mmCIF file of C-alpha atoms in Angstrom:
data_model
loop_
_atom_site.group_PDB
_atom_site.id
_atom_site.type_symbol
_atom_site.label_atom_id
_atom_site.label_comp_id
_atom_site.label_asym_id
_atom_site.label_seq_id
_atom_site.Cartn_x
_atom_site.Cartn_y
_atom_site.Cartn_z
ATOM 1 C CA MET A 1 -0.332 -0.086 -0.326
ATOM 2 C CA SER A 2 1.270 3.628 -1.248
ATOM 3 C CA LYS A 3 1.349 6.642 1.995
ATOM 4 C CA ARG A 4 0.191 9.349 1.419
ATOM 5 C CA LEU A 5 2.270 12.782 1.915
ATOM 6 C CA THR A 6 2.114 16.666 1.072
ATOM 7 C CA SER A 7 4.388 18.929 0.422
ATOM 8 C CA GLY A 8 3.237 22.737 1.093
ATOM 9 C CA SER A 9 5.191 25.447 -0.787
ATOM 10 C CA LYS A 10 8.943 26.737 -0.180
ATOM 11 C CA LYS A 11 9.021 29.313 1.950
ATOM 12 C CA THR A 12 11.889 31.049 3.327
ATOM 13 C CA GLY A 13 14.744 28.777 5.391
ATOM 14 C CA GLU A 14 12.381 25.636 4.571
ATOM 15 C CA LYS A 15 13.141 23.307 2.883
ATOM 16 C CA SER A 16 12.489 22.063 -1.070
ATOM 17 C CA PRO A 17 9.313 20.918 -1.483
ATOM 18 C CA TYR A 18 9.985 18.556 -3.490
ATOM 19 C CA LEU A 19 12.739 16.808 -1.008
ATOM 20 C CA VAL A 20 11.846 13.359 -0.333
ATOM 21 C CA GLY A 21 13.257 11.529 2.864
ATOM 22 C CA LEU A 22 14.494 7.616 2.585
ATOM 23 C CA THR A 23 14.595 6.918 5.778
ATOM 24 C CA ASN A 24 11.948 4.264 5.225
ATOM 25 C CA LEU A 25 12.775 2.276 2.496
ATOM 26 C CA ALA A 26 15.437 -0.601 3.600
ATOM 27 C CA GLY A 27 18.642 0.087 2.496
ATOM 28 C CA ASN A 28 19.138 -3.278 1.009
ATOM 29 C CA PRO A 29 19.136 -3.504 -3.049
ATOM 30 C CA GLY A 30 16.058 -4.545 -4.303
ATOM 31 C CA THR A 31 13.211 -2.879 -1.781
ATOM 32 C CA ARG A 32 10.875 -1.438 -2.408
ATOM 33 C CA LEU A 33 8.981 2.152 -1.699
ATOM 34 C CA GLU A 34 5.552 3.385 -3.146
ATOM 35 C CA LEU A 35 4.282 7.264 -1.911
ATOM 36 C CA ASP A 36 1.574 8.798 -3.767
ATOM 37 C CA LEU A 37 2.954 13.209 -3.503
ATOM 38 C CA GLU A 38 1.323 16.128 -4.073
ATOM 39 C CA PHE A 39 3.745 18.603 -5.609
ATOM 40 C CA PRO A 40 3.495 22.058 -6.515
ATOM 41 C CA LEU A 41 3.347 23.357 -10.037
ATOM 42 C CA ASN A 42 5.756 26.140 -10.115
ATOM 43 C CA PRO A 43 4.398 28.921 -12.968
ATOM 44 C CA GLU A 44 8.093 29.128 -13.882
ATOM 45 C CA TRP A 45 8.240 25.963 -15.914
ATOM 46 C CA THR A 46 6.952 26.373 -19.308
ATOM 47 C CA ASN A 47 8.043 26.393 -22.953
ATOM 48 C CA GLY A 48 6.916 29.881 -23.221
ATOM 49 C CA VAL A 49 3.955 28.277 -25.181
ATOM 50 C CA VAL A 50 2.380 25.840 -22.949
ATOM 51 C CA GLU A 51 1.482 26.357 -19.100
ATOM 52 C CA LEU A 52 0.811 24.195 -16.860
ATOM 53 C CA VAL A 53 -2.431 24.043 -14.816
ATOM 54 C CA GLY A 54 -3.104 24.645 -11.014
ATOM 55 C CA GLU A 55 -0.725 25.657 -8.134
ATOM 56 C CA THR A 56 -0.441 21.869 -7.439
ATOM 57 C CA GLU A 57 -0.608 18.398 -8.822
ATOM 58 C CA ASP A 58 -0.852 14.642 -7.597
ATOM 59 C CA PHE A 59 2.140 12.241 -8.344
ATOM 60 C CA HIS A 60 2.544 8.666 -7.437
ATOM 61 C CA VAL A 61 6.571 7.276 -6.510
ATOM 62 C CA GLU A 62 8.119 4.263 -7.064
ATOM 63 C CA LEU A 63 11.239 4.376 -5.416
ATOM 64 C CA THR A 64 14.098 0.699 -5.250
ATOM 65 C CA SER A 65 17.050 0.570 -3.823
ATOM 66 C CA LEU A 66 20.020 -0.592 -5.871
ATOM 67 C CA SER A 67 23.581 -1.123 -4.564
ATOM 68 C CA GLU A 68 25.193 2.467 -6.348
ATOM 69 C CA GLY A 69 21.682 4.540 -4.775
ATOM 70 C CA VAL A 70 17.684 4.625 -5.128
ATOM 71 C CA LEU A 71 15.447 4.581 -8.486
ATOM 72 C CA ALA A 72 12.991 7.086 -8.757
ATOM 73 C CA ARG A 73 9.985 6.396 -10.981
ATOM 74 C CA VAL A 74 7.886 9.815 -10.959
ATOM 75 C CA THR A 75 4.050 9.220 -12.223
ATOM 76 C CA GLY A 76 1.309 11.673 -13.034
ATOM 77 C CA GLU A 77 -1.289 13.438 -15.206
ATOM 78 C CA ILE A 78 -0.686 17.390 -15.005
ATOM 79 C CA PRO A 79 -3.291 19.409 -17.384
ATOM 80 C CA THR A 80 -1.667 22.178 -19.140
ATOM 81 C CA THR A 81 -3.457 24.751 -21.511
ATOM 82 C CA ALA A 82 -2.161 26.899 -24.671
ATOM 83 C CA GLN A 83 -3.619 28.750 -27.808
ATOM 84 C CA CYS A 84 -3.720 26.694 -30.590
ATOM 85 C CA SER A 85 -0.518 27.786 -32.607
ATOM 86 C CA ARG A 86 -2.558 28.112 -36.077
ATOM 87 C CA CYS A 87 -6.549 29.533 -35.082
ATOM 88 C CA LEU A 88 -5.288 31.036 -30.789
ATOM 89 C CA ASP A 89 -8.097 29.327 -29.643
ATOM 90 C CA GLU A 90 -7.763 28.026 -26.322
ATOM 91 C CA VAL A 91 -6.085 24.485 -26.282
ATOM 92 C CA GLY A 92 -6.372 22.356 -23.163
ATOM 93 C CA ASP A 93 -4.093 18.922 -22.276
ATOM 94 C CA THR A 94 -2.381 16.797 -20.233
ATOM 95 C CA ILE A 95 0.852 15.896 -19.706
ATOM 96 C CA LEU A 96 1.067 11.614 -19.123
ATOM 97 C CA LEU A 97 4.854 11.892 -17.263
ATOM 98 C CA ASP A 98 6.513 9.083 -16.327
ATOM 99 C CA GLU A 99 9.734 9.076 -15.383
ATOM 100 C CA THR A 100 12.386 7.165 -14.334
ATOM 101 C CA GLN A 101 15.729 8.891 -13.191
ATOM 102 C CA LEU A 102 19.113 6.992 -10.509
ATOM 103 C CA PHE A 103 19.954 8.913 -7.881
ATOM 104 C CA PHE A 104 23.161 7.964 -6.606
ATOM 105 C CA PHE A 105 24.853 7.411 -2.796
ATOM 106 C CA PRO A 106 27.202 10.225 -1.924
ATOM 107 C CA GLU A 107 30.034 7.527 -1.836
ATOM 108 C CA LYS A 108 29.301 6.329 -4.904
ATOM 109 C CA LEU A 109 28.681 9.447 -7.120
ATOM 110 C CA GLU A 110 32.295 10.835 -8.288
ATOM 111 C CA ALA A 111 32.429 7.454 -10.229
ATOM 112 C CA ALA A 112 29.391 7.710 -11.669
ATOM 113 C CA ARG A 113 29.579 11.748 -12.878
ATOM 114 C CA GLN A 114 33.040 10.274 -14.528
ATOM 115 C CA ASP A 115 31.636 8.038 -16.174
ATOM 116 C CA ALA A 116 28.699 9.918 -17.424
ATOM 117 C CA GLY A 117 31.115 12.360 -18.808
ATOM 118 C CA ASP A 118 29.799 16.027 -20.271
ATOM 119 C CA ASP A 119 26.661 15.042 -19.204
ATOM 120 C CA ALA A 120 28.060 15.364 -14.999
ATOM 121 C CA GLU A 121 26.555 17.794 -13.997
ATOM 122 C CA ASP A 122 22.965 16.359 -14.677
ATOM 123 C CA VAL A 123 23.864 13.160 -12.269
ATOM 124 C CA LEU A 124 21.584 12.925 -9.048
ATOM 125 C CA ALA A 125 22.753 12.283 -6.157
ATOM 126 C CA VAL A 126 21.081 10.892 -2.472
ATOM 127 C CA SER A 127 21.815 13.845 -0.235
ATOM 128 C CA ASP A 128 23.996 13.974 2.975
ATOM 129 C CA GLU A 129 20.897 13.816 5.023
ATOM 130 C CA ASN A 130 18.993 11.037 3.161
ATOM 131 C CA GLU A 131 16.601 12.522 0.789
ATOM 132 C CA ILE A 132 16.383 13.201 -3.153
ATOM 133 C CA ASP A 133 15.227 15.888 -4.516
ATOM 134 C CA LEU A 134 12.683 15.706 -7.410
ATOM 135 C CA GLU A 135 12.775 19.254 -8.899
ATOM 136 C CA PRO A 136 15.324 18.623 -11.605
ATOM 137 C CA LEU A 137 13.065 15.734 -12.738
ATOM 138 C CA LEU A 138 9.889 17.216 -13.001
ATOM 139 C CA ARG A 139 11.270 20.477 -13.647
ATOM 140 C CA ASP A 140 12.555 18.853 -17.045
ATOM 141 C CA ASN A 141 10.218 16.011 -18.132
ATOM 142 C CA LEU A 142 7.003 18.523 -17.770
ATOM 143 C CA VAL A 143 9.060 21.391 -20.020
ATOM 144 C CA LEU A 144 10.387 19.171 -22.092
ATOM 145 C CA SER A 145 6.891 17.319 -22.547
ATOM 146 C CA MET A 146 5.180 20.498 -23.434
ATOM 147 C CA SER A 147 3.992 21.060 -27.666
ATOM 148 C CA SER A 148 6.062 24.251 -28.963
ATOM 149 C CA LEU A 149 2.982 24.145 -31.648
ATOM 150 C CA PRO A 150 -0.044 23.549 -30.198
ATOM 151 C CA LEU A 151 -3.274 22.485 -31.877
ATOM 152 C CA CYS A 152 -6.542 23.074 -31.357
ATOM 153 C CA GLU A 153 -7.501 19.688 -33.901
ATOM 154 C CA PRO A 154 -4.616 17.733 -36.173
ATOM 155 C CA ASP A 155 -6.293 19.477 -38.717
ATOM 156 C CA CYS A 156 -7.218 23.123 -37.640
ATOM 157 C CA GLN A 157 -6.687 25.241 -40.954
ATOM 158 C CA GLY A 158 -6.384 28.813 -38.937
ATOM 159 C CA LEU A 159 -7.521 31.984 -39.373
ATOM 160 C CA CYS A 160 -8.781 34.042 -42.502
ATOM 161 C CA PRO A 161 -5.766 36.872 -42.660
ATOM 162 C CA GLY A 162 -8.500 39.234 -44.677
ATOM 163 C CA CYS A 163 -10.887 39.433 -41.778
ATOM 164 C CA GLY A 164 -9.320 37.308 -39.105
ATOM 165 C CA GLU A 165 -12.403 34.226 -38.728
ATOM 166 C CA ARG A 166 -11.957 31.026 -37.717
ATOM 167 C CA TRP A 167 -11.923 28.616 -41.326
ATOM 168 C CA ASP A 168 -13.761 26.442 -40.314
ATOM 169 C CA THR A 169 -16.821 28.337 -39.477
ATOM 170 C CA LEU A 170 -16.733 30.401 -42.696
ATOM 171 C CA PRO A 171 -18.818 29.431 -45.581
ATOM 172 C CA PRO A 172 -17.170 27.359 -48.158
ATOM 173 C CA ASP A 173 -16.798 30.299 -50.849
ATOM 174 C CA HIS A 174 -15.498 32.963 -48.607
ATOM 175 C CA ALA A 175 -12.600 35.122 -50.712
ATOM 176 C CA HIS A 176 -11.686 38.866 -50.164
ATOM 177 C CA GLU A 177 -10.910 41.157 -53.415
ATOM 178 C CA VAL A 178 -6.907 41.764 -53.063
ATOM 179 C CA ILE A 179 -5.783 44.300 -54.495
ATOM 180 C CA ASP A 180 -2.108 45.120 -56.044
ATOM 181 C CA PRO A 181 -0.785 47.776 -54.075
ATOM 182 C CA ARG A 182 0.558 49.035 -56.768
ATOM 183 C CA TRP A 183 -2.529 49.744 -58.329
ATOM 184 C CA ALA A 184 -4.089 50.862 -55.302
ATOM 185 C CA ALA A 185 -2.019 53.418 -55.272
ATOM 186 C CA LEU A 186 -3.214 54.483 -58.607
ATOM 187 C CA GLY A 187 -6.832 53.816 -57.878
ATOM 188 C CA ASP A 188 -6.090 56.692 -55.768
ATOM 189 C CA LEU A 189 -5.786 58.884 -57.997
ATOM 190 C CA VAL A 190 -8.191 58.385 -59.791
ATOM 191 C CA LYS A 191 -10.924 59.403 -57.137
ATOM 192 C CA THR A 192 -9.041 62.156 -56.472
ATOM 193 C CA LEU A 193 -9.219 63.426 -60.288
ATOM 194 C CA ARG A 194 -12.958 62.317 -60.226
ATOM 195 C CA ASP A 195 -14.110 63.744 -57.306
ATOM 196 C CA GLY A 196 -12.175 67.295 -58.460
ATOM 197 C CA ASP A 197 -14.264 67.484 -61.869
ATOM 198 C CA GLU A 198 -17.516 66.836 -60.026
ATOM 199 C CA LYS A 199 -16.772 69.690 -57.645
ATOM 200 C CA GLN A 200 -16.308 72.111 -60.890
#
């Protein structure tokens, strides 16, 4: 059975609300612990197009003890909102998060970072306080899962450039007269001359 915990928003001097203690996880490799956690959703977790909905969300966390560290699997359904990249209507969607990350024990950390080479800074660790910080896992994977070109419908036709109305709400014969700007100037001249003749 999983345990239910709640994390509040971080205040000055308090620990990160994304920290998970490992005191209930036995040290023997293969031991598992399941937790249901509520984490805050940082409004800064966005790709500039899609935003997370709500202030907090529920996540299921599975922790497995290994010889080199703790394997954390985090799953959840996180609602998002955005504007359709074609018609600008609001688009609601859900990110189905299912990510796994290994957090290395302090004594295994240096070797893991050497093995990672250029990606050494991405190697995460179990803290000296026997905790893991899930913020990087949540932040990075949620933002990377966001679409850069969200659509309300796969076949959205967008907006008419002439009137700004949605194409799918306009009649099939909808059109706007397009005048070449070079001829438009001549048309204005003709109209001016015609108005002058009428005044005489």
